[in-house]
mmCIF file of C-alpha atoms in Angstrom:
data_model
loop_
_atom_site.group_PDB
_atom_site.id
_atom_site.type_symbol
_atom_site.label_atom_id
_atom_site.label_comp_id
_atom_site.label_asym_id
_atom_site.label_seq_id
_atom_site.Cartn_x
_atom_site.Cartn_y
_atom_site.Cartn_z
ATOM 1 C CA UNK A 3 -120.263 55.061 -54.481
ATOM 2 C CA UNK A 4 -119.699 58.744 -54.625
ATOM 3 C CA UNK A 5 -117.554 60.749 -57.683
ATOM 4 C CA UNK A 6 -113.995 61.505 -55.739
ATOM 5 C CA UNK A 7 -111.865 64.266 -56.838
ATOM 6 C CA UNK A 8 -108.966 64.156 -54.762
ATOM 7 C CA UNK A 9 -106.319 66.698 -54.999
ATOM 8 C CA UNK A 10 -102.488 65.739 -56.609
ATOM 9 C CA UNK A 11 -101.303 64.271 -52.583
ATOM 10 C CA UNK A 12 -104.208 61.898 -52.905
ATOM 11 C CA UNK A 13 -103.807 60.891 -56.029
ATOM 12 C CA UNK A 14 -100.349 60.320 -56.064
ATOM 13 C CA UNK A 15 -101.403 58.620 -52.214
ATOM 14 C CA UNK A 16 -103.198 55.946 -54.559
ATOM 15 C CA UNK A 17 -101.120 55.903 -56.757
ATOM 16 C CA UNK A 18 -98.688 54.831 -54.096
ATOM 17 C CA UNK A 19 -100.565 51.854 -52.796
ATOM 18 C CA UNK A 20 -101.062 50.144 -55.646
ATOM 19 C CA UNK A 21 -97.632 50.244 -56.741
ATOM 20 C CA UNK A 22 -96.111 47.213 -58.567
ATOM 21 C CA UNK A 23 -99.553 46.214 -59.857
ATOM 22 C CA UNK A 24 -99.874 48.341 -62.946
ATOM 23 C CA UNK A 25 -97.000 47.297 -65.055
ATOM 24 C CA UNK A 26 -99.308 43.241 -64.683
ATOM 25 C CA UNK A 27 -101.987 44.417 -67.455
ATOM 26 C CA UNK A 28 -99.312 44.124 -69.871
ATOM 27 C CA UNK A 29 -99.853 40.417 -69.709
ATOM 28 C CA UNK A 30 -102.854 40.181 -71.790
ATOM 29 C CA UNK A 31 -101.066 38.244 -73.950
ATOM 30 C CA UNK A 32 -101.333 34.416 -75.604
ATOM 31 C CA UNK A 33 -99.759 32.402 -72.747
ATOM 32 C CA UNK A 34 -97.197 31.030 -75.220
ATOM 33 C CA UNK A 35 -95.944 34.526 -74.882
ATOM 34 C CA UNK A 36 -92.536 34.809 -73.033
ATOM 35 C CA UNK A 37 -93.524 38.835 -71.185
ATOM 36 C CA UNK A 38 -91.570 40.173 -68.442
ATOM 37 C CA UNK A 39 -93.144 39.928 -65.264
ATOM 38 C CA UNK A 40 -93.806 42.654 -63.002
ATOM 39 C CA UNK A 41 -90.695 41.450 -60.651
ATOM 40 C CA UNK A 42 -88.468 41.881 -63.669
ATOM 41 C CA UNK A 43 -88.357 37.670 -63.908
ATOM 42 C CA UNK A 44 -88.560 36.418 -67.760
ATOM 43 C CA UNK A 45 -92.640 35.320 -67.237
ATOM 44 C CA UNK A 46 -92.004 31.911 -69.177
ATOM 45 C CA UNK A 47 -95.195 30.087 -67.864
ATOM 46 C CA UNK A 48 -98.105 32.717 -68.689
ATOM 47 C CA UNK A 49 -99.642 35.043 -65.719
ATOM 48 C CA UNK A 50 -100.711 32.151 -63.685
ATOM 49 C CA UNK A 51 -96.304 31.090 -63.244
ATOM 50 C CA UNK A 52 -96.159 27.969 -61.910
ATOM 51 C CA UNK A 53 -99.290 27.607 -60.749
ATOM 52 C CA UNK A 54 -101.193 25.973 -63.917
ATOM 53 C CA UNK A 55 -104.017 27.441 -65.965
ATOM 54 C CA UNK A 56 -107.690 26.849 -66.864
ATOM 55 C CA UNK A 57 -105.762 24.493 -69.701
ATOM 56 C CA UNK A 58 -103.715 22.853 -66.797
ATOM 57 C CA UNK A 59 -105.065 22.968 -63.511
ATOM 58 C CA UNK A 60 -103.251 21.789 -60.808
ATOM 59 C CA UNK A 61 -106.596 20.696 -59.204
ATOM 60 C CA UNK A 62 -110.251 20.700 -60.281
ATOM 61 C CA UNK A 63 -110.811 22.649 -57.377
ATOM 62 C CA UNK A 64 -108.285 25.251 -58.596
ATOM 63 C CA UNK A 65 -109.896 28.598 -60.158
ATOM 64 C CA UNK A 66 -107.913 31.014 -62.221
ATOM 65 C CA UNK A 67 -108.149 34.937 -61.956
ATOM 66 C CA UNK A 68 -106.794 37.378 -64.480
ATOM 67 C CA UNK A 69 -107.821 41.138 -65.074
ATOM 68 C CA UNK A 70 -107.608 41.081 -69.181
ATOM 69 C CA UNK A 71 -109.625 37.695 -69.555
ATOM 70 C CA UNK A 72 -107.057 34.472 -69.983
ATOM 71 C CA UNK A 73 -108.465 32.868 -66.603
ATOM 72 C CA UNK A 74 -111.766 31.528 -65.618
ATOM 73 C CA UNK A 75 -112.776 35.224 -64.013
ATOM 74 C CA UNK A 76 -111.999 38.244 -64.034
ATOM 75 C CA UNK A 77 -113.054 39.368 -60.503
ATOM 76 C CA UNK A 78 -111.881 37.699 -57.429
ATOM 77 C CA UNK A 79 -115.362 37.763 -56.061
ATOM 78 C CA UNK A 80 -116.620 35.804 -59.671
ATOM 79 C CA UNK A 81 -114.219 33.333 -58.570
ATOM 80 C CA UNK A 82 -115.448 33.176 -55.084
ATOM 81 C CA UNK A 83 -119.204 33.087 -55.729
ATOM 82 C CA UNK A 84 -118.350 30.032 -58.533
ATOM 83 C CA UNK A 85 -115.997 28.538 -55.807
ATOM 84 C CA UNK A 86 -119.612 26.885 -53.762
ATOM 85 C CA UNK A 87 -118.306 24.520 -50.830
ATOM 86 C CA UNK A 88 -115.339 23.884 -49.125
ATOM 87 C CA UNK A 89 -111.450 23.361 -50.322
ATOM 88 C CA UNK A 90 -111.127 25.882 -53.477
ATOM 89 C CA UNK A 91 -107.688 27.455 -54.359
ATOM 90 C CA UNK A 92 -107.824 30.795 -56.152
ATOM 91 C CA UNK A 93 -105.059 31.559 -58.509
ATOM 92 C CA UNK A 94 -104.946 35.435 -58.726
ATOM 93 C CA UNK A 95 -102.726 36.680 -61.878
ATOM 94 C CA UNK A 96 -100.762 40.401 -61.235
ATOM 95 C CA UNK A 97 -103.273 43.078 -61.678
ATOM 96 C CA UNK A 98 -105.275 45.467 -59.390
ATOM 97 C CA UNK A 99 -108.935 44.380 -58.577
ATOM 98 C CA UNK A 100 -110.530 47.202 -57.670
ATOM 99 C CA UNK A 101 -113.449 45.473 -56.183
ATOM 100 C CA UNK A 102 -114.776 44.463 -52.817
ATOM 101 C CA UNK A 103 -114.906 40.573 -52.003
ATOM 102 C CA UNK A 104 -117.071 38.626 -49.225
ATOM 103 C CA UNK A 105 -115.786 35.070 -48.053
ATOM 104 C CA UNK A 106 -118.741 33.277 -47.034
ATOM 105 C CA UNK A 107 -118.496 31.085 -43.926
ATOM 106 C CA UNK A 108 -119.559 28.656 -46.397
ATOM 107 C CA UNK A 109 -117.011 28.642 -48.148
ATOM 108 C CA UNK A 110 -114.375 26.915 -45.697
ATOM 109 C CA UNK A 111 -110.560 26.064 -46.449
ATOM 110 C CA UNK A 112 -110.164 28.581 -49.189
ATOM 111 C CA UNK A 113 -106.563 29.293 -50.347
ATOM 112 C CA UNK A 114 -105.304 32.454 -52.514
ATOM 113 C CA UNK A 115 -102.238 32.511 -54.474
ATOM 114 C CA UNK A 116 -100.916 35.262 -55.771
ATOM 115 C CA UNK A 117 -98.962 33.970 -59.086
ATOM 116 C CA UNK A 118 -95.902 35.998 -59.395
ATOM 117 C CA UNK A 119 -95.083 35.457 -55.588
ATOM 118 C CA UNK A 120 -94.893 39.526 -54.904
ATOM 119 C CA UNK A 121 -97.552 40.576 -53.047
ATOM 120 C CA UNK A 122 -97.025 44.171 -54.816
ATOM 121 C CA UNK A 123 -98.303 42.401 -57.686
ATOM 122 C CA UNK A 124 -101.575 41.104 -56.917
ATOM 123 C CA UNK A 125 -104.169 43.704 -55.325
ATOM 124 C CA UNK A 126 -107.277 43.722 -54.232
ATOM 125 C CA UNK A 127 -108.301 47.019 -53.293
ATOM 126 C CA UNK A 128 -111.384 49.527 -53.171
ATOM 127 C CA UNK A 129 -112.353 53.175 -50.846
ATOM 128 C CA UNK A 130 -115.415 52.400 -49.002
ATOM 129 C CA UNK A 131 -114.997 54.217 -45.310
ATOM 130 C CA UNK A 132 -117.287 54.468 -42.670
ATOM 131 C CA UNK A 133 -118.928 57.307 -43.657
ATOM 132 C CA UNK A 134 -119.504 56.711 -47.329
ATOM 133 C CA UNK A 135 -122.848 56.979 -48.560
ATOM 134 C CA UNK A 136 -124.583 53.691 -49.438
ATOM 135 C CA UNK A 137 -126.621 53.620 -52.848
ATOM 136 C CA UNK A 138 -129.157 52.012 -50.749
ATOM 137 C CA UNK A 139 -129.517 54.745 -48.379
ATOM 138 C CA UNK A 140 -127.335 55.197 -44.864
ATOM 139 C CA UNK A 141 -123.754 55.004 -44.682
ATOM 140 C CA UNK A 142 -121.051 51.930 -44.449
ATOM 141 C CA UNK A 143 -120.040 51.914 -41.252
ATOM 142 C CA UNK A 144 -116.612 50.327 -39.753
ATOM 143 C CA UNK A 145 -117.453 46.670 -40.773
ATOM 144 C CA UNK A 146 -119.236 47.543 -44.507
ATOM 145 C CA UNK A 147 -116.172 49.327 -45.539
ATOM 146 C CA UNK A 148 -114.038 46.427 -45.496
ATOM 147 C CA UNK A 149 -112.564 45.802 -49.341
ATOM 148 C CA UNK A 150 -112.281 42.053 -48.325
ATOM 149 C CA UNK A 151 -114.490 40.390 -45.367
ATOM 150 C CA UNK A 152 -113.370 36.933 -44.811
ATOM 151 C CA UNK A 153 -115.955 35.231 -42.780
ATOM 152 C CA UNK A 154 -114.727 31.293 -43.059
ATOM 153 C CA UNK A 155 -112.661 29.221 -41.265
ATOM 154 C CA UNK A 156 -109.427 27.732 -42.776
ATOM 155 C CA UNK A 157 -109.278 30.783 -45.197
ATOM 156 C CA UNK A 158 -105.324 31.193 -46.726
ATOM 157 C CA UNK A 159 -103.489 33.632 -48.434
ATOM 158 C CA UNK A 160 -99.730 34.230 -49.367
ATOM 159 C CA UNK A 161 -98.764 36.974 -52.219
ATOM 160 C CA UNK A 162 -101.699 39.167 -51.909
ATOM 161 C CA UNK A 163 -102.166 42.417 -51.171
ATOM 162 C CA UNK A 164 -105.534 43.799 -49.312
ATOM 163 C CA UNK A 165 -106.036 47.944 -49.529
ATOM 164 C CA UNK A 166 -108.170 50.541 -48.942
ATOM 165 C CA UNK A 167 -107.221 53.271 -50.742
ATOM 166 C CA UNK A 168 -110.000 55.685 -49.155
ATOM 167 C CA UNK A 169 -108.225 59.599 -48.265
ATOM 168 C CA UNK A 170 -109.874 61.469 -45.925
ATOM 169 C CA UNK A 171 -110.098 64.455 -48.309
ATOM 170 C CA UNK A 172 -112.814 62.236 -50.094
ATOM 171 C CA UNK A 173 -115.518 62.945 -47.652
ATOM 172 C CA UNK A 174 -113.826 66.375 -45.869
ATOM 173 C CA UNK A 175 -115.558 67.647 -42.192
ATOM 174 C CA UNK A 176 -117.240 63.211 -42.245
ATOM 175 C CA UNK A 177 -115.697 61.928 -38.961
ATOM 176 C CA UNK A 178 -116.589 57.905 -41.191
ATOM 177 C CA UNK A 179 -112.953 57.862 -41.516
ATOM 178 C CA UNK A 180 -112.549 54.084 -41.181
ATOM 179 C CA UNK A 181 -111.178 52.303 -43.576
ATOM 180 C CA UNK A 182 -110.925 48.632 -43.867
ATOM 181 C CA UNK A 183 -108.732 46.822 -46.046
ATOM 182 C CA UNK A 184 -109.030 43.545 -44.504
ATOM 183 C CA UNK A 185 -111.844 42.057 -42.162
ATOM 184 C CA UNK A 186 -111.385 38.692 -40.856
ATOM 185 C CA UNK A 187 -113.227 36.912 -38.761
ATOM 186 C CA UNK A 188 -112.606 33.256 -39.437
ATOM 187 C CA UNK A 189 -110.897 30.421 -37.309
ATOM 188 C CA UNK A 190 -107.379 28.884 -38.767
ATOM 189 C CA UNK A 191 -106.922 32.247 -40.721
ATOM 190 C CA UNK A 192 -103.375 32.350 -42.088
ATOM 191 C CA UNK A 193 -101.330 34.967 -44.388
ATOM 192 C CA UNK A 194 -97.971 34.938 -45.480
ATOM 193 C CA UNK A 195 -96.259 37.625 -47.146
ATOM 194 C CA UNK A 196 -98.984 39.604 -47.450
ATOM 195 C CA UNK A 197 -99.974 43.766 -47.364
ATOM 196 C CA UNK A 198 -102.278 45.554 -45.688
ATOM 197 C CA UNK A 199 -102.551 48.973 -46.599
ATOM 198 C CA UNK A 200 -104.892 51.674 -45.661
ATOM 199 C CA UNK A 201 -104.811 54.349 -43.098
ATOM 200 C CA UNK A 202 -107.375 54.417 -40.064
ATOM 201 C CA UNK A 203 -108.788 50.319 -39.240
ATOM 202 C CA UNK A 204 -106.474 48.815 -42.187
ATOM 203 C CA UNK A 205 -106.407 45.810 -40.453
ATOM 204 C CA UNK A 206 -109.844 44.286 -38.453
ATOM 205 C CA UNK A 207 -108.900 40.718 -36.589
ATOM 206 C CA UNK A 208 -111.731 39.812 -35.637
ATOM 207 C CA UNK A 209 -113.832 36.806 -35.072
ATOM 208 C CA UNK A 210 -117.197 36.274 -35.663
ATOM 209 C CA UNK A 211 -119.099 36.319 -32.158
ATOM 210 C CA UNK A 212 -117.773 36.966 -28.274
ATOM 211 C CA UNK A 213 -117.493 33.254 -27.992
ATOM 212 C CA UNK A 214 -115.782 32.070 -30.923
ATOM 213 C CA UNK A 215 -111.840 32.496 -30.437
ATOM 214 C CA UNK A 216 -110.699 32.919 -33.827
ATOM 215 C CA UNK A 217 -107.416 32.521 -34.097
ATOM 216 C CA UNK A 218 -105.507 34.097 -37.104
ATOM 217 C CA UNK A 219 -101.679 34.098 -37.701
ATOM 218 C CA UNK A 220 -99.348 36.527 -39.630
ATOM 219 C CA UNK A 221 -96.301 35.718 -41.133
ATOM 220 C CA UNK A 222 -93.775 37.786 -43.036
ATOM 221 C CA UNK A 223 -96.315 40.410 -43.845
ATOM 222 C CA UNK A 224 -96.580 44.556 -44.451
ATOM 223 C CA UNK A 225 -98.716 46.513 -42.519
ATOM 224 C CA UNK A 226 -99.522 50.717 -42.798
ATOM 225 C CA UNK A 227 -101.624 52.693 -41.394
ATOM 226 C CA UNK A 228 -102.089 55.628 -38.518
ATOM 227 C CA UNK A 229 -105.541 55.462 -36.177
ATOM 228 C CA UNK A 230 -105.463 51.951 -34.713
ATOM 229 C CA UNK A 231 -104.637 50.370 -37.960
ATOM 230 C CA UNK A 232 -104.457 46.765 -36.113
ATOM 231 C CA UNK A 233 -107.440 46.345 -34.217
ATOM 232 C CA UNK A 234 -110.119 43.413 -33.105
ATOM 233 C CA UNK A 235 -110.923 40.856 -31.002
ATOM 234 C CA UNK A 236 -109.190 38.284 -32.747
ATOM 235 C CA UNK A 237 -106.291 35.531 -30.949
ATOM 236 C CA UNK A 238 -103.561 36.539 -33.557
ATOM 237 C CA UNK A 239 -100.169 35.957 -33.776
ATOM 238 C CA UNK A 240 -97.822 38.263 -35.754
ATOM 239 C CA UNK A 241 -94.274 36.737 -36.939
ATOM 240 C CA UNK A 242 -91.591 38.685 -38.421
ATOM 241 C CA UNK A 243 -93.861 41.610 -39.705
ATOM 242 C CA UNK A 244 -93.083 44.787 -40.380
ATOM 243 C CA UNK A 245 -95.762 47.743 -39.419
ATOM 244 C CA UNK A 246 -95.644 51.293 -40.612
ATOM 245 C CA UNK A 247 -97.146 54.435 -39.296
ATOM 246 C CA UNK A 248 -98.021 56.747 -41.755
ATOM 247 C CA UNK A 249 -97.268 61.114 -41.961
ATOM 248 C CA UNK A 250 -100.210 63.066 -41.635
ATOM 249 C CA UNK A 251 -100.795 66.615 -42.880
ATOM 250 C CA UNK A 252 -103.989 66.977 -41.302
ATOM 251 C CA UNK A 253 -102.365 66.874 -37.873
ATOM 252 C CA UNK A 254 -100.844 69.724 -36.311
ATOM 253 C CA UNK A 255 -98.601 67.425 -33.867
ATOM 254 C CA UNK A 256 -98.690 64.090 -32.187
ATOM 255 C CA UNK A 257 -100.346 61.527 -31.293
ATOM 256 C CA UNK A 258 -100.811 60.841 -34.902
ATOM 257 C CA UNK A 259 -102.073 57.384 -34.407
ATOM 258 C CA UNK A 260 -101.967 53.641 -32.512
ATOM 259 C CA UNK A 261 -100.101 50.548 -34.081
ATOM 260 C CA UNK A 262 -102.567 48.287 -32.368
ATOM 261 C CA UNK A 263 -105.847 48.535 -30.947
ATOM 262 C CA UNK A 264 -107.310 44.561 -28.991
ATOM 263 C CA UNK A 265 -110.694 44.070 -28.025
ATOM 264 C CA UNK A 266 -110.067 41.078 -26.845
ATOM 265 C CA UNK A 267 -113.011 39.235 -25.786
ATOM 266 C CA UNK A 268 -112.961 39.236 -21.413
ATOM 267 C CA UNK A 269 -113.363 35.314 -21.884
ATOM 268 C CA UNK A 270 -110.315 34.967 -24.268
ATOM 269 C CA UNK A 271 -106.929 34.331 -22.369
ATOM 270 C CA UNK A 272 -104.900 35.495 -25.418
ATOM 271 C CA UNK A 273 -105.772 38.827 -27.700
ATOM 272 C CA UNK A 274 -102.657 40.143 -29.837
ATOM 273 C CA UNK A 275 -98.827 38.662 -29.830
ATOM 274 C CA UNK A 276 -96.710 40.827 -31.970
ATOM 275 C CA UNK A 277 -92.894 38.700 -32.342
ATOM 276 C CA UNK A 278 -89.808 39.006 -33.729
ATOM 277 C CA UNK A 279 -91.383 42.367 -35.503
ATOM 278 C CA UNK A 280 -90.146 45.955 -36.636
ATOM 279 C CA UNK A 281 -92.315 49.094 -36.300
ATOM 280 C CA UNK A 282 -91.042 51.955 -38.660
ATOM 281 C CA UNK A 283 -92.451 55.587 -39.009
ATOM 282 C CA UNK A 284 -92.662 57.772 -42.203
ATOM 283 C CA UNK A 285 -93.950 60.560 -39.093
ATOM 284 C CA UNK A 286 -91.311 62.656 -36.917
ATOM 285 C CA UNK A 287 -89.943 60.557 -33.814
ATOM 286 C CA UNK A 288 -92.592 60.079 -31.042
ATOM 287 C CA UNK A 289 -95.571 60.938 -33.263
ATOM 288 C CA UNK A 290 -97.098 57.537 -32.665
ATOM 289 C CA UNK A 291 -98.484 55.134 -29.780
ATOM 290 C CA UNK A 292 -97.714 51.582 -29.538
ATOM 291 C CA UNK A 293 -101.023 50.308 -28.706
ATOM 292 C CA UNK A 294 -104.454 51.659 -27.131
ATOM 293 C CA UNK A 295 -107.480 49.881 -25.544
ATOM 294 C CA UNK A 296 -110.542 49.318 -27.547
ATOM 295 C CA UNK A 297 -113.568 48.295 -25.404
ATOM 296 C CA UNK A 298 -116.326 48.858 -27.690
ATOM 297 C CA UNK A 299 -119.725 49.827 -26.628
ATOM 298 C CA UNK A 300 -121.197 46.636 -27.473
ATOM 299 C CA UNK A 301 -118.807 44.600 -25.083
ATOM 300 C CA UNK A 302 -118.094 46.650 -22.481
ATOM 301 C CA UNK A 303 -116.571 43.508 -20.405
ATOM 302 C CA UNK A 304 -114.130 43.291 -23.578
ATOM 303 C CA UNK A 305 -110.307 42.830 -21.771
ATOM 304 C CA UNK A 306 -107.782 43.961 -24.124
ATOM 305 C CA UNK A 307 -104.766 41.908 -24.495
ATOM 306 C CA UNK A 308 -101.717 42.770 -26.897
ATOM 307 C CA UNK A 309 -98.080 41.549 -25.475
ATOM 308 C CA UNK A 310 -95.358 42.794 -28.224
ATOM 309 C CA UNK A 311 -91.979 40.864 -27.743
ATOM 310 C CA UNK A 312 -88.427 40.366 -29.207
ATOM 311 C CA UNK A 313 -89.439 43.589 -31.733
ATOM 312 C CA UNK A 314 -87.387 46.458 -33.011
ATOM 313 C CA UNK A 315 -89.713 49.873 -32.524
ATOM 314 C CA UNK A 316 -88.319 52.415 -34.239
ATOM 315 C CA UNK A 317 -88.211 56.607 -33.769
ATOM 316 C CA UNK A 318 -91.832 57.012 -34.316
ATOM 317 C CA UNK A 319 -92.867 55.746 -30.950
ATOM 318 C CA UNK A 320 -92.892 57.419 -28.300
ATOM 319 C CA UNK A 321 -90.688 55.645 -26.001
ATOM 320 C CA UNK A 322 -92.159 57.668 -22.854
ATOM 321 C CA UNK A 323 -95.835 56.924 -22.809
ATOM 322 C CA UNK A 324 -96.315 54.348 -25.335
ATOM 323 C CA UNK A 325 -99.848 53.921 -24.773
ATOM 324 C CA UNK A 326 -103.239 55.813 -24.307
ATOM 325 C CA UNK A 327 -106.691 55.363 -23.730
ATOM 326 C CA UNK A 328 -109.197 55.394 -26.415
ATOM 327 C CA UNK A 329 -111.746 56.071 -23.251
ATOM 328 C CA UNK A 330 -111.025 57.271 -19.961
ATOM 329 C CA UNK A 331 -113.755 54.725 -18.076
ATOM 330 C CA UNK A 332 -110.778 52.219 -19.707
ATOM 331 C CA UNK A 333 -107.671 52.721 -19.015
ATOM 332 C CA UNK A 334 -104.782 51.066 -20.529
ATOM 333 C CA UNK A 335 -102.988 50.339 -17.433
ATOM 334 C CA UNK A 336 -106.345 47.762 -16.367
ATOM 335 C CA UNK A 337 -105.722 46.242 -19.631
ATOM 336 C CA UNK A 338 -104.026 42.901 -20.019
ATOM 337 C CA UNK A 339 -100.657 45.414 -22.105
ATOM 338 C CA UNK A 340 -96.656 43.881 -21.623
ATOM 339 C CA UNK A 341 -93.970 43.886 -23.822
ATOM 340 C CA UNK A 342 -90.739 41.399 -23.341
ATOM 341 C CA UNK A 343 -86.744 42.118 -24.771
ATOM 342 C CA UNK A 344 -87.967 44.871 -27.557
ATOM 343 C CA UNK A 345 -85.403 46.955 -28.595
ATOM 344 C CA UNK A 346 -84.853 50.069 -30.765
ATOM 345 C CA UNK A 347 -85.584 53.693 -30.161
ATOM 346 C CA UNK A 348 -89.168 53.547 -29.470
ATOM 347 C CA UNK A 349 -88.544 50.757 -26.732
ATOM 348 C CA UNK A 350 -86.706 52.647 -24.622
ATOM 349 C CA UNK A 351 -87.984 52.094 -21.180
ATOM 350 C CA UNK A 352 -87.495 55.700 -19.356
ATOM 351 C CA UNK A 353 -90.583 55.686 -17.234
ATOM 352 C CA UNK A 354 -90.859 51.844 -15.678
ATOM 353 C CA UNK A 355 -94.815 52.189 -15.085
ATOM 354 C CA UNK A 356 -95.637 53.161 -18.533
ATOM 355 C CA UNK A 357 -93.765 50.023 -19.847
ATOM 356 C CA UNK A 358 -95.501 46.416 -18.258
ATOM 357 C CA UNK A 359 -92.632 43.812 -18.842
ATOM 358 C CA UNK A 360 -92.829 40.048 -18.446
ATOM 359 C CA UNK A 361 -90.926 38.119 -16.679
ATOM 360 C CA UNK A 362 -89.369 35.118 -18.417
ATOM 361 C CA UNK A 363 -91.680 32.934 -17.020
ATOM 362 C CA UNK A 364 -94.439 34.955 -18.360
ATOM 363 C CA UNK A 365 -92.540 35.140 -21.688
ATOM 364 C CA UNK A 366 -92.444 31.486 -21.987
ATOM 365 C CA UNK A 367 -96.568 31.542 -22.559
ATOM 366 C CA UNK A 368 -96.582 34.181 -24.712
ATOM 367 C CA UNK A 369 -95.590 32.193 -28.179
ATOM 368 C CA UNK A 370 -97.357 31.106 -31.206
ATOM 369 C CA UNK A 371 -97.939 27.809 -29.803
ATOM 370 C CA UNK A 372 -99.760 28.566 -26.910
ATOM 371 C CA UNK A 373 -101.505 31.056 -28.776
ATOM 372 C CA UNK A 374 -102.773 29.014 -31.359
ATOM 373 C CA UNK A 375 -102.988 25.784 -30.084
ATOM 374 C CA UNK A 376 -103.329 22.352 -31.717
ATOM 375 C CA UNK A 377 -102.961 24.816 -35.244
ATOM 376 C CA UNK A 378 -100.060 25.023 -36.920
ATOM 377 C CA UNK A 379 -100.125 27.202 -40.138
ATOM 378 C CA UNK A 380 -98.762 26.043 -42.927
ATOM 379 C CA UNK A 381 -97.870 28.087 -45.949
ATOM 380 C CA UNK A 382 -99.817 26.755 -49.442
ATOM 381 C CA UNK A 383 -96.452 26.491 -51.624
ATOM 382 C CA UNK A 384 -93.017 27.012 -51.122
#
């Protein structure tokens, strides 16, 4: 990885993402140690909470992670390389692990906890982008950049963050600017109250061939970003989450960026459902897009399919064309794009042809259950 010297905006960017995590060193302490969590809670059970220790596990297929050395590791991706086989929990102590992390497919029905029960806690996070130079030789493209690639089916998490904290003033004039915080490409993929945080691709739903409908669900989770920050070809279901377009100051004016951005598989009847969410803006009102097409070069029969329902969009959409092609040979309005009761500024429907609604019968379909079929996600703990 190349030396970054970001100016005082980036740093204090950073700085930014990986809030809440900082004050969790302080527990490198003996876990008969009473310390004040970083939630402001009286820590009376050691960094792990209530979630055991190496000393007390609440399985044998439980591994403990803690930055300052009082659990089994003290990488997440030490835990996951020890974790060989199917049906490991990971335990992950407050702390930032600035690291990247690979899920093997291998490695199926893998749960991660993170122990205080704040996401803002527990992150995993690193600034690989698509253009950043590879020791090796070449550069890491879309997919390498990913801080965390989860590749196996039945993977779990609830409490953790996943960031990228790459800045485009780290590689200035290198059009590599994707950033992944999060690729995942497994079947039965489930996260509750969970961040994603990045800026361009923060957030790759994917699955792991044209033919394999992975389907991935979303619950009570944080999302930020600007350029297509949720993107892939992924069936996934988004419940009561909140997404957040980001300011720019390398922009003169608007479009800043895309909330969404399918590439849903032309065989897949269902791409992106997006209910019972809120879309806020940290940009001027109308900056942003709701959604654009992505039909990548390598599947050109790709059929994007995103339907956003029962969702408050805030200022920073622009109510009057919410969406845009990412390539003129594909335009939105051939894509499989509706929306269903949204409300808030940016839902506004002023121009009828720019805004595909369902019809109830339509909007009966479009629901996690249908969606995700015979899977019904199920949190790890209470």
């Amino acid at each position: 990885m190349p030396s970054h010297h970001p100016g005082a905006d980036a740093l204090g960017r950073r700085a930014l993402l990986t809030a809440g995590a900082g004050a969790a060193l302080a527990l490198v302490l003996p876990t008969t140690t009473a310390t004040a969590a970083p939630n402001g809670r009286p820590d009376h059970f050691g960094p792990f909470g209530r979630f055991g220790s190496p000393a007390a596990r609440l399985t044998e297929r439980t591994l403990y992670v803690h930055p300052g050395g009082l659990g089994d590791h003290t990488t997440v991706q030490a835990a996951v390389t020890a974790a060989s086989g199917a049906g490991w929990t990971l335990v992950l102590a407050p702390g930032t692990y600035r690291e990247t992390v690979s899920v093997s497919a291998a490695r199926t029905g893998m749960t991660w906890i993170g122990a205080s029960g704040d996401a803002r806690d527990v992150v995993v996070v690193y600034d690989n982008a698509a253009g950043t130079p590879r020791p090796e030789g070449g550069t890491y493209g879309t997919s390498g950049s990913a801080t965390t690639t989860v590749q196996a089916d039945g993977f779990t998490a609830q409490g953790v963050t996943f960031a990228n904290d790459f800045l485009r003033s780290d590689l200035p004039g290198n059009p590599g600017t994707q950033a992944v915080a999060l690729k995942v490409q497994g079947d039965r993929s489930a996260f509750f109250h969970c961040r994603f945080l990045g800026h361009q691709d923060t957030l790759y739903a994917d699955s792991t061939s044209l033919s394999a409908f992975a389907r991935q669900y979303f619950a009570h989770c944080y999302v930020e970003g600007d350029v297509d920050f949720v993107f892939g070809r992924a069936r996934a279901v988004f419940e009561h989450c909140h997404f957040r377009t980001l300011v720019r100051t390398d922009l003169a004016g608007a479009p800043y960026g895309f909330v969404f951005a399918p590439s849903t598989a032309g065989g897949n009847p269902y791409g992106f459902l997006a209910s019972r969410c809120r879309i806020t803006s940290e940009a001027p009102d109308g900056y942003y897009k709701l959604a654009r097409p992505w039909v990548p070069s390598s599947d050109t029969t790709a059929w994007p399919s995103l339907v956003v329902r029962e969702s408050v969009l805030g200022h920073g959409i622009d109510a009057v064309a919410p969406y845009a092609n990412m390539r003129d040979a594909y335009p939105w309005q051939a894509q499989r794009f509706a929306e269903y009761r949204n409300t808030g500024p940016g839902a506004a429907v002023s121009v009828p042809e720019n805004r595909p609604q369902l019809g109830a019968a339509q909007a009966a379909t479009a629901t996690r259950e249908t969606y995700l079929g015979d899977w019904i996600p199920r949190k790890p703990c209470a």
